[in-house]
Coordinates of N, CA and C in Angstrom, one line a residue:
M29 N 9.5 5.3 -12.1 CA 8.1 5.7 -12.3 C 7.6 6.2 -10.9
S30 N 6.8 7.3 -11.0 CA 6.2 7.8 -9.8 C 4.7 7.5 -9.9
Y31 N 4.2 6.9 -8.8 CA 2.8 6.5 -8.7 C 2.0 7.6 -8.0
N32 N 0.7 7.7 -8.5 CA -0.2 8.6 -7.9 C -0.9 8.0 -6.7
I33 N -0.4 8.2 -5.5 CA -0.9 7.5 -4.3 C -2.1 8.4 -3.8
L34 N -3.3 7.8 -3.7 CA -4.5 8.6 -3.3 C -4.7 8.5 -1.8
E35 N -4.5 7.3 -1.2 CA -4.8 7.1 0.2 C -3.8 6.1 0.7
T36 N -3.7 6.0 2.1 CA -2.9 5.0 2.7 C -3.6 4.4 3.9
N37 N -3.3 3.2 4.2 CA -3.8 2.6 5.4 C -2.6 1.9 6.1
I38 N -2.3 2.4 7.3 CA -1.0 1.9 8.0 C -1.4 1.2 9.3
E39 N -0.9 0.0 9.5 CA -1.1 -0.7 10.7 C 0.2 -0.9 11.4
F40 N 0.1 -0.8 12.8 CA 1.3 -0.9 13.6 C 1.2 -2.1 14.6
E41 N 2.3 -2.6 14.9 CA 2.4 -3.7 15.9 C 3.5 -3.3 16.9
N42 N 3.3 -3.2 18.2 CA 4.3 -2.9 19.2 C 5.0 -1.6 18.8
G43 N 4.3 -0.6 18.3 CA 4.9 0.7 17.9 C 5.7 0.7 16.6
N44 N 5.7 -0.4 15.9 CA 6.4 -0.4 14.6 C 5.5 -0.6 13.5
I45 N 5.8 -0.1 12.3 CA 5.0 -0.4 11.1 C 4.9 -1.9 10.9
D46 N 3.7 -2.4 10.7 CA 3.5 -3.8 10.4 C 3.0 -4.0 8.9
T47 N 2.0 -3.2 8.5 CA 1.4 -3.4 7.2 C 1.1 -2.0 6.7
I48 N 1.4 -1.8 5.4 CA 1.0 -0.6 4.7 C 0.2 -1.0 3.5
T49 N -0.9 -0.4 3.3 CA -1.7 -0.6 2.1 C -1.9 0.8 1.4
V50 N -1.6 0.9 0.1 CA -1.7 2.2 -0.6 C -2.8 2.0 -1.7
L51 N -3.6 3.0 -1.8 CA -4.6 3.1 -2.9 C -3.9 3.9 -4.0
V52 N -3.7 3.3 -5.1 CA -2.9 3.9 -6.2 C -3.7 4.0 -7.5
E53 N -3.6 5.2 -8.1 CA -4.2 5.3 -9.5 C -3.0 4.9 -10.5
M54 N -3.1 3.7 -11.0 CA -2.1 3.2 -11.9 C -2.2 3.9 -13.3
S55 N -3.4 4.2 -13.7 CA -3.7 4.9 -14.9 C -5.1 5.5 -14.8
E56 N -5.5 6.3 -15.7 CA -6.9 6.8 -15.6 C -7.9 5.7 -15.4
N57 N -8.7 5.9 -14.4 CA -9.7 4.9 -14.0 C -9.2 3.5 -13.6
D58 N -8.0 3.4 -13.4 CA -7.4 2.1 -12.9 C -6.8 2.3 -11.5
I59 N -7.7 2.1 -10.5 CA -7.3 2.3 -9.1 C -7.2 1.0 -8.4
R60 N -6.0 0.7 -7.8 CA -5.8 -0.5 -7.1 C -5.2 -0.3 -5.7
A61 N -5.5 -1.3 -4.9 CA -4.9 -1.3 -3.5 C -3.7 -2.3 -3.6
I62 N -2.6 -1.8 -3.1 CA -1.3 -2.5 -3.1 C -0.8 -2.5 -1.7
Q63 N -0.3 -3.7 -1.2 CA 0.0 -3.9 0.2 C 1.4 -4.5 0.3
A64 N 2.1 -4.1 1.4 CA 3.3 -4.8 1.9 C 3.3 -4.9 3.4
N65 N 3.9 -5.9 3.9 CA 4.0 -6.0 5.4 C 5.3 -6.6 5.8
T66 N 5.5 -6.9 7.0 CA 6.8 -7.3 7.5 C 7.1 -8.8 7.3
Q67 N 6.1 -9.5 6.8 CA 6.2 -11.0 6.6 C 6.6 -11.2 5.2
P68 N 7.8 -11.9 4.9 CA 8.2 -12.1 3.6 C 7.2 -13.0 2.8
R69 N 6.9 -12.5 1.5 CA 6.0 -13.2 0.6 C 6.8 -13.3 -0.7
G70 N 6.9 -14.5 -1.2 CA 7.6 -14.7 -2.5 C 7.1 -13.8 -3.6
G71 N 8.0 -13.1 -4.2 CA 7.7 -12.3 -5.4 C 7.2 -10.9 -5.1
Y72 N 7.0 -10.6 -3.8 CA 6.6 -9.2 -3.4 C 7.5 -8.6 -2.4
M73 N 7.5 -7.3 -2.3 CA 8.4 -6.6 -1.3 C 7.8 -6.8 0.1
N74 N 8.7 -6.8 1.1 CA 8.3 -6.7 2.5 C 8.9 -5.5 3.1
I75 N 8.3 -5.1 4.2 CA 8.8 -3.9 4.9 C 9.8 -4.4 5.9
S76 N 11.0 -3.7 5.9 CA 12.1 -4.1 6.8 C 11.7 -3.6 8.2
P77 N 12.2 -4.4 9.2 CA 11.9 -4.0 10.6 C 12.5 -2.6 10.9
G78 N 11.8 -1.8 11.6 CA 12.3 -0.4 11.9 C 12.2 0.5 10.7
A79 N 11.5 0.2 9.6 CA 11.3 1.0 8.5 C 10.7 2.4 8.9
K80 N 11.1 3.4 8.3 CA 10.5 4.8 8.5 C 9.5 5.1 7.4
L81 N 8.4 5.7 7.8 CA 7.4 6.1 6.8 C 7.9 7.3 6.1
N82 N 7.9 7.2 4.7 CA 8.2 8.3 3.9 C 7.7 8.1 2.5
E83 N 7.8 9.1 1.6 CA 7.3 9.0 0.3 C 8.0 7.8 -0.5
E84 N 9.3 7.7 -0.3 CA 10.0 6.6 -1.0 C 9.5 5.3 -0.7
L85 N 9.2 5.0 0.6 CA 8.6 3.7 1.0 C 7.3 3.5 0.4
L86 N 6.4 4.5 0.4 CA 5.1 4.4 -0.2 C 5.2 4.1 -1.7
Q87 N 6.1 4.8 -2.4 CA 6.3 4.5 -3.8 C 6.8 3.1 -4.1
E88 N 7.7 2.6 -3.3 CA 8.2 1.3 -3.4 C 7.1 0.2 -3.2
I89 N 6.2 0.5 -2.2 CA 5.1 -0.4 -2.0 C 4.2 -0.4 -3.2
A90 N 3.9 0.8 -3.8 CA 3.0 0.9 -4.9 C 3.6 0.1 -6.1
G91 N 4.9 0.1 -6.3 CA 5.5 -0.6 -7.4 C 5.7 -2.1 -7.2
Y92 N 6.0 -2.5 -6.0 CA 6.4 -3.9 -5.7 C 5.6 -4.7 -4.7
G93 N 4.5 -4.1 -4.2 CA 3.7 -4.8 -3.2 C 2.7 -5.7 -3.9
M94 N 1.9 -6.3 -3.1 CA 0.9 -7.3 -3.6 C -0.5 -6.7 -3.7
Q95 N -1.1 -6.9 -4.8 CA -2.5 -6.3 -5.0 C -3.5 -7.0 -4.0
V96 N -4.3 -6.2 -3.4 CA -5.3 -6.7 -2.5 C -6.7 -6.1 -2.8
N97 N -7.7 -6.5 -2.2 CA -9.1 -6.0 -2.4 C -9.2 -4.6 -1.9
A98 N -9.3 -3.6 -2.8 CA -9.4 -2.2 -2.4 C -10.5 -1.9 -1.5
S99 N -11.7 -2.5 -1.7 CA -12.9 -2.1 -0.9 C -12.7 -2.7 0.5
Q100 N -11.9 -3.7 0.8 CA -11.7 -4.2 2.1 C -10.9 -3.2 2.9
F101 N -9.9 -2.6 2.3 CA -9.0 -1.7 3.1 C -9.4 -0.2 3.0
F102 N -10.2 0.2 2.0 CA -10.6 1.5 1.8 C -12.1 1.6 1.5
P103 N -13.0 1.1 2.5 CA -14.4 0.9 2.2 C -15.1 2.2 2.0
K104 N -14.6 3.3 2.5 CA -15.3 4.6 2.3 C -14.6 5.6 1.4
S105 N -13.7 5.0 0.6 CA -12.9 5.9 -0.3 C -13.8 6.5 -1.4
K106 N -13.5 7.8 -1.6 CA -14.3 8.5 -2.6 C -13.7 8.2 -4.0
Y107 N -12.6 7.5 -4.1 CA -12.0 7.1 -5.3 C -12.5 5.8 -5.9
L108 N -13.2 5.0 -5.1 CA -13.7 3.7 -5.6 C -15.1 3.9 -6.0
K109 N -15.4 3.4 -7.2 CA -16.8 3.4 -7.7 C -17.6 2.4 -7.0
V110 N -18.8 2.7 -6.6 CA -19.7 1.8 -5.9 C -20.6 1.1 -6.9

């Protein structure tokens, strides 16, 4: 499955990717923020040390990351209804 990724928020630590949050349109009017980081969390994907940013990584996060509060990570997004 290919996810419609609308926006991304990427955090770095010591020059390496630490956390990626993607804003994804799962279906029409169903927009969610999905996150993965380098810390293992049971049942969710984590980002491998030294991971390279690419479309495949973003798609994997959208499919297997943990849902988080979208307005916290994308407070000014035009995709989120106020």
